[in-house]
Tab-separated table of C-alpha atoms and ligand atoms in Angstrom:
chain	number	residue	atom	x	y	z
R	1	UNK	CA	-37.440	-14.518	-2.458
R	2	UNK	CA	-35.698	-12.731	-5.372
R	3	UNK	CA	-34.497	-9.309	-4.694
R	4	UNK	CA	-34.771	-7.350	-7.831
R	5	UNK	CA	-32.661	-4.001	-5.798
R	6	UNK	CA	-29.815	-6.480	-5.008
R	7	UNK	CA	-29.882	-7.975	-8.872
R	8	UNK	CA	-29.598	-4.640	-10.102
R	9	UNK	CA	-26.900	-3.470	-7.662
R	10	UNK	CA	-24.741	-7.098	-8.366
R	11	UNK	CA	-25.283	-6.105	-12.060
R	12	UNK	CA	-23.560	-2.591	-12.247
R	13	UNK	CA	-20.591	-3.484	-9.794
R	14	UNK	CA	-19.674	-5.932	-12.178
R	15	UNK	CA	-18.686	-3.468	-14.643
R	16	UNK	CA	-16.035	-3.054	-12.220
R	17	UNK	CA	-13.844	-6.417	-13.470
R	18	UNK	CA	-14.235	-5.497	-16.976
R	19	UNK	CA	-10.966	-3.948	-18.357
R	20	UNK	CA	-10.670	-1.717	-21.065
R	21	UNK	CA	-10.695	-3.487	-24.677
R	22	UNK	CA	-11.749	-6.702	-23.290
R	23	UNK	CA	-14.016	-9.168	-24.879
R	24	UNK	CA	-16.612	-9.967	-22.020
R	25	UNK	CA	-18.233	-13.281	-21.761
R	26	UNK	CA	-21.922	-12.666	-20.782
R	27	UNK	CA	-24.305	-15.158	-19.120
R	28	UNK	CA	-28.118	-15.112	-19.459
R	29	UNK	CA	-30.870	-14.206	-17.004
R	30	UNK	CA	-32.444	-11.499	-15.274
R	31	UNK	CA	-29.521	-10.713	-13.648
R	32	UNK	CA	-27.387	-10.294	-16.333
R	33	UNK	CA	-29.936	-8.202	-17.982
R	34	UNK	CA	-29.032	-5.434	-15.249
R	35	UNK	CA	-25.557	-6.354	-16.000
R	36	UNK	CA	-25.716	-6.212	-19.744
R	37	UNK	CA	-28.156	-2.955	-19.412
R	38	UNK	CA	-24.946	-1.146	-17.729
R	39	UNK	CA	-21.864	-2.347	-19.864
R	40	UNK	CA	-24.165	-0.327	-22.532
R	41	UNK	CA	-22.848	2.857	-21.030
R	42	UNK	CA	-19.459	1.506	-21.638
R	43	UNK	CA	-19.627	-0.126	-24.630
R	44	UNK	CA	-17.099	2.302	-26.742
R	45	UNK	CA	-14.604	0.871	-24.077
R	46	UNK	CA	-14.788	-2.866	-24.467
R	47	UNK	CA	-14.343	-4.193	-28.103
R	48	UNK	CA	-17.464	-7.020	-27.428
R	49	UNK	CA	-19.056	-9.738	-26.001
R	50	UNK	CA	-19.587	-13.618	-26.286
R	51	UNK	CA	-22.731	-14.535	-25.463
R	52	UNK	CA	-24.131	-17.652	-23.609
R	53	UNK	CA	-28.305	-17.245	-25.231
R	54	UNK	CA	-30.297	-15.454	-27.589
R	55	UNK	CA	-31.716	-13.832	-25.292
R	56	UNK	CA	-28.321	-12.312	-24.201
R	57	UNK	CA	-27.771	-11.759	-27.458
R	58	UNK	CA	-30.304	-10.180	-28.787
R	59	UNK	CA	-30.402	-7.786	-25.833
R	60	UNK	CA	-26.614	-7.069	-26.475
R	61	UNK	CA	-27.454	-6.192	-30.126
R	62	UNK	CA	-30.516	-3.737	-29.167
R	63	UNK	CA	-27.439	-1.759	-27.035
R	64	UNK	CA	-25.197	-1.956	-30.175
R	65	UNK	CA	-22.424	-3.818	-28.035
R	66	UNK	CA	-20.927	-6.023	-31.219
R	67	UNK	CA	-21.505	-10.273	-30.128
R	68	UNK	CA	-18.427	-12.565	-31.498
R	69	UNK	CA	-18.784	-16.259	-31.951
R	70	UNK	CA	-16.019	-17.623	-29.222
R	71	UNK	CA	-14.490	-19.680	-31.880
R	72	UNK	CA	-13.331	-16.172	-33.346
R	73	UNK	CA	-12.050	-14.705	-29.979
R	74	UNK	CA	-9.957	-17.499	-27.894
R	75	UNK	CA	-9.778	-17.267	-23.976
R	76	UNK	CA	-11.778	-14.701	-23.058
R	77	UNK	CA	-10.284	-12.357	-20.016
R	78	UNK	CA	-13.717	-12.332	-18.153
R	79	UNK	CA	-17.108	-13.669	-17.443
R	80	UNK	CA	-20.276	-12.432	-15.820
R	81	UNK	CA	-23.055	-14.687	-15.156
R	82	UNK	CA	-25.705	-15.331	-12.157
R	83	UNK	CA	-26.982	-18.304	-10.594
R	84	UNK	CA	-29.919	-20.356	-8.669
R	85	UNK	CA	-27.866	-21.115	-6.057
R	86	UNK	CA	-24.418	-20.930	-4.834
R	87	UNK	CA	-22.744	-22.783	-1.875
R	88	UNK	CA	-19.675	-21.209	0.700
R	89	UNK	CA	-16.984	-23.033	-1.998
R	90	UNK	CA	-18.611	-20.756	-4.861
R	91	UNK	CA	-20.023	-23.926	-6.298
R	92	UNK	CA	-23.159	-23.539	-8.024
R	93	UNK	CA	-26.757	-24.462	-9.862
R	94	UNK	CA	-27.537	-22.905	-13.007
R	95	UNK	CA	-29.658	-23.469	-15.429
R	96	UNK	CA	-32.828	-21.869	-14.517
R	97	UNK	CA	-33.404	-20.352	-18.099
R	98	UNK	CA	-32.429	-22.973	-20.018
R	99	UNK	CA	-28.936	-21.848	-20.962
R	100	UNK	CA	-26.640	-24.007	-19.108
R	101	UNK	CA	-24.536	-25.702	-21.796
R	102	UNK	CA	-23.805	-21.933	-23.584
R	103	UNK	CA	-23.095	-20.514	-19.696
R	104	UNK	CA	-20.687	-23.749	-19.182
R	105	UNK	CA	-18.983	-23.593	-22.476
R	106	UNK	CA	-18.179	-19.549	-22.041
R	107	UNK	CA	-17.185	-20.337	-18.306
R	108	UNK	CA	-14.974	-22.433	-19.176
R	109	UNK	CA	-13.212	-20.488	-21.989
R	110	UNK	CA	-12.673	-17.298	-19.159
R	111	UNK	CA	-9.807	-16.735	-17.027
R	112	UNK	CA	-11.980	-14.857	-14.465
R	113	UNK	CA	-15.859	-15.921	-13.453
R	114	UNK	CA	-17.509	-13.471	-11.496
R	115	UNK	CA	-21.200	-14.733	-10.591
R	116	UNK	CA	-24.239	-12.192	-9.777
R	117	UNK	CA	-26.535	-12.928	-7.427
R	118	UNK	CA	-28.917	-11.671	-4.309
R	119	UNK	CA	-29.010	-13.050	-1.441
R	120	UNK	CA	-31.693	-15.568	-1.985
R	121	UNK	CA	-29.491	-17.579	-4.152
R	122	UNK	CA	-26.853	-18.358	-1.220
R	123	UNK	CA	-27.034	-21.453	0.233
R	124	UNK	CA	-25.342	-23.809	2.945
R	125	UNK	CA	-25.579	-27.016	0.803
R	126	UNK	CA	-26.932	-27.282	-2.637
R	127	UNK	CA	-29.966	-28.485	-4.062
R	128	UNK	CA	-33.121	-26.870	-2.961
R	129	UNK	CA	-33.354	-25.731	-6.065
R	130	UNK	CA	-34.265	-28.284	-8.480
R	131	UNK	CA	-30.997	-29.341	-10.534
R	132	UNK	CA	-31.140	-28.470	-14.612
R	133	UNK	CA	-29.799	-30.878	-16.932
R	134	UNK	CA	-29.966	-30.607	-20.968
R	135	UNK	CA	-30.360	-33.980	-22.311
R	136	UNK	CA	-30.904	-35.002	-25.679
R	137	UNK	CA	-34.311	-35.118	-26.166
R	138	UNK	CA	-34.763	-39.296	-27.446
R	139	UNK	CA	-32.671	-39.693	-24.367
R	140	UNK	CA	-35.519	-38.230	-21.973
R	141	UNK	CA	-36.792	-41.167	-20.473
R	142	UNK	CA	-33.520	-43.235	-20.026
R	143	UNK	CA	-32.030	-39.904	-18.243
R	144	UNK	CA	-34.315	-40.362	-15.880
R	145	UNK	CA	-34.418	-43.673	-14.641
R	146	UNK	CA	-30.647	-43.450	-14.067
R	147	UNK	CA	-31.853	-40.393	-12.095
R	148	UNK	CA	-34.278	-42.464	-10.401
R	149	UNK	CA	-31.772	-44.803	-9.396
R	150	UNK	CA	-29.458	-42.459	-7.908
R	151	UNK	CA	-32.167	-41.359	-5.450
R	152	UNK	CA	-33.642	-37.663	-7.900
R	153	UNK	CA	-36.575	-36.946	-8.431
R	154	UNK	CA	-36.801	-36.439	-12.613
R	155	UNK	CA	-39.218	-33.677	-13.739
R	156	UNK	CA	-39.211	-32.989	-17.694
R	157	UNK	CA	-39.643	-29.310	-18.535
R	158	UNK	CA	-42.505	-29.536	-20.616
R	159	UNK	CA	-42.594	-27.118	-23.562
R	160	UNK	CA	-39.333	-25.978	-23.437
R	161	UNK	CA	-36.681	-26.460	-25.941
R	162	UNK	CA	-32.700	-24.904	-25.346
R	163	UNK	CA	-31.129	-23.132	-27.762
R	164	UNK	CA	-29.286	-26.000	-28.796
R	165	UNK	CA	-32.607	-27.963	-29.731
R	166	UNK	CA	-32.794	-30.138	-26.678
R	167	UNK	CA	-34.699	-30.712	-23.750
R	168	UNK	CA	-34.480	-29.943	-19.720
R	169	UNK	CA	-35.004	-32.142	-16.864
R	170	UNK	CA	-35.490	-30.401	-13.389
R	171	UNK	CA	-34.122	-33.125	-10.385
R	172	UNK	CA	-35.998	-32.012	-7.039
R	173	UNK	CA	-35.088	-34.038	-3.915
R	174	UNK	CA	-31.452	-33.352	-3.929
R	175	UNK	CA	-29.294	-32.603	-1.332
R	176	UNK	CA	-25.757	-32.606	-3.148
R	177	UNK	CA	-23.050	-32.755	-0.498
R	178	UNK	CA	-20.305	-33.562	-3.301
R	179	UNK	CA	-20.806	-31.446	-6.221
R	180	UNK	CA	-17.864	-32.242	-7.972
R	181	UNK	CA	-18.877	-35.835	-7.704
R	182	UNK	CA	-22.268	-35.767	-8.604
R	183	UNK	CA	-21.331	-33.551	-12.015
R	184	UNK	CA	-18.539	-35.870	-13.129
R	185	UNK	CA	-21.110	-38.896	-12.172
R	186	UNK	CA	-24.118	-37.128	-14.077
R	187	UNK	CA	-21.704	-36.127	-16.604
R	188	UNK	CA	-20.879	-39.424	-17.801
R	189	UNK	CA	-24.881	-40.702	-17.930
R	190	UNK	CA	-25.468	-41.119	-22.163
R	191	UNK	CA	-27.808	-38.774	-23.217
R	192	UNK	CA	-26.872	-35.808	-21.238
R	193	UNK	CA	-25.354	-32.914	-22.660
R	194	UNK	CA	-25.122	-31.053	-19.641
R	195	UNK	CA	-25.656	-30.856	-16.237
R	196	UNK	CA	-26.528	-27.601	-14.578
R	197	UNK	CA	-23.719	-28.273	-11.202
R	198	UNK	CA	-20.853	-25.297	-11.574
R	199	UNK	CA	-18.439	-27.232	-9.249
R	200	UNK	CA	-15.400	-28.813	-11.115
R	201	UNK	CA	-15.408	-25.110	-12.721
R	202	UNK	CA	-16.860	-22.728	-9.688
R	203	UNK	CA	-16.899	-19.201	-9.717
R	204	UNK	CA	-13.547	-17.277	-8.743
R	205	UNK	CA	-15.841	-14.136	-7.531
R	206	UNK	CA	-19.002	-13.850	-6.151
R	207	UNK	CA	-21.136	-10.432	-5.609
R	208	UNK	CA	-24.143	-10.315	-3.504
R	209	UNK	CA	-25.361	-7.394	-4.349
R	210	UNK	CA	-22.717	-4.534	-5.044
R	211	UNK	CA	-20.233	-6.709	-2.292
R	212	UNK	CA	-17.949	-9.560	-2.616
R	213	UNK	CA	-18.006	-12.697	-0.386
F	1	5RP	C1	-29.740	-19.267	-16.807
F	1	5RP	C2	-29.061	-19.186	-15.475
F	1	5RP	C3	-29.245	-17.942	-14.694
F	1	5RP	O1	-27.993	-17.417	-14.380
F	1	5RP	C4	-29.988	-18.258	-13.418
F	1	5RP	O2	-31.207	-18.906	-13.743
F	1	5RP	C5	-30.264	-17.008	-12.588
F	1	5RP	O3	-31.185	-16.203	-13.218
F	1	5RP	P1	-31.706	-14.834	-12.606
F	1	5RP	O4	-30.548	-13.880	-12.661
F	1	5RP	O5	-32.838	-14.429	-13.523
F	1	5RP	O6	-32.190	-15.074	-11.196
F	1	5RP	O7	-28.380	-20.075	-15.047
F	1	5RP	O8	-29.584	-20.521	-17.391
């Protein structure tokens, strides 16, 4: 079960990897809202953010913290993001709200990821939660027979639509022993934009709560 104390407490010791005139990269989710809700008290101190949503971004605005289009900033020192699940290795699924290919993009672009989470989200092996992957939507159906074929179980998020005008498909029935393999297999599957395994690029920092494992 989610443990709202533990999200908020993971949020607010984040502030403690962001650096003074930074630009922080900020991931989406309920999570981050605790995060995003306490960089507000700092905001004179940081000269922005990049933002992986809307939603992160229009929650950023409300607090007056300024939002700059990563083509504008470069690397970016720092990002904060949570997760669905995350393994020993600090591999993980993301992707639960719909953001994935924004949260991969940013990730990648940081120096430092430092991933939010309670303790729900840790996990032995990956893959009880359902894996997200952005697809383009005429690509829907073939996406998932491949998926078929490699043993998933293909479940189209219905009514949903990413911020980059595609679709999601939830794979249940997963166990994903090799991570890295499975994303640079999915990865290559025409039609997919994006697939919601944070392996070949893990997190570097992980905080249950207000402590790092
Ligand atoms: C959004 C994500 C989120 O980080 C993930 O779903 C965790 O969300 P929450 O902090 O609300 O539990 O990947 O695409």
């Amino acid at each position: 079960m989610n443990n709202p104390n533990e999200k908020q407490l993971a949020g607010e010791a984040a502030l403690r990897y962001v650096e003074d005139g930074a630009i922080v990269g900020v991931g989406t989710g309920s999570t981050v809202a605790f995060f995003i809700d306490a960089l507000a008290g700092m905001k004179d101190r940081i000269k922005g953010a990049v933002s992986s949503s809307e939603q992160s971004t229009a929650r950023m605005k409300q607090h007056g913290i300024e939002v700059f289009d990563l083509n504008a900033t470069g690397p970016i020192g720092i990002y904060i993001d949570g997760a669905d699940e995350c393994d020993p290795h600090k591999r993980l699924i993301k992707g639960g709200g719909a953001a994935l290919t924004r949260e991969k993009i940013v990730a990648a672009a940081a120096q430092k990821f430092v991933c939010i989470i309670d303790s729900s989200k840790r996990v032995d092996v990956l893959g009880k939660f359902p894996l997200p992957i952005e697809v383009i939507p005429m690509a829907r159906s073939l996406v998932s027979r491949e998926i078929v074929k490699l043993g998933g179980q293909p479940v189209w998020r219905d009514g949903v639509t990413t911020d980059n005008g595609n679709w999601i498909i939830d794979v249940h029935g997963w166990r994903i022993t090799d991570p890295v393999g499975l994303e640079q297999q999915l990865n290559q599957l025409a039609g997919v934009v994006t697939v919601g395994l944070f392996a070949q690029r893990p997190a570097d920092v992980v905080l249950v709560g207000d402590k790092e494992i």
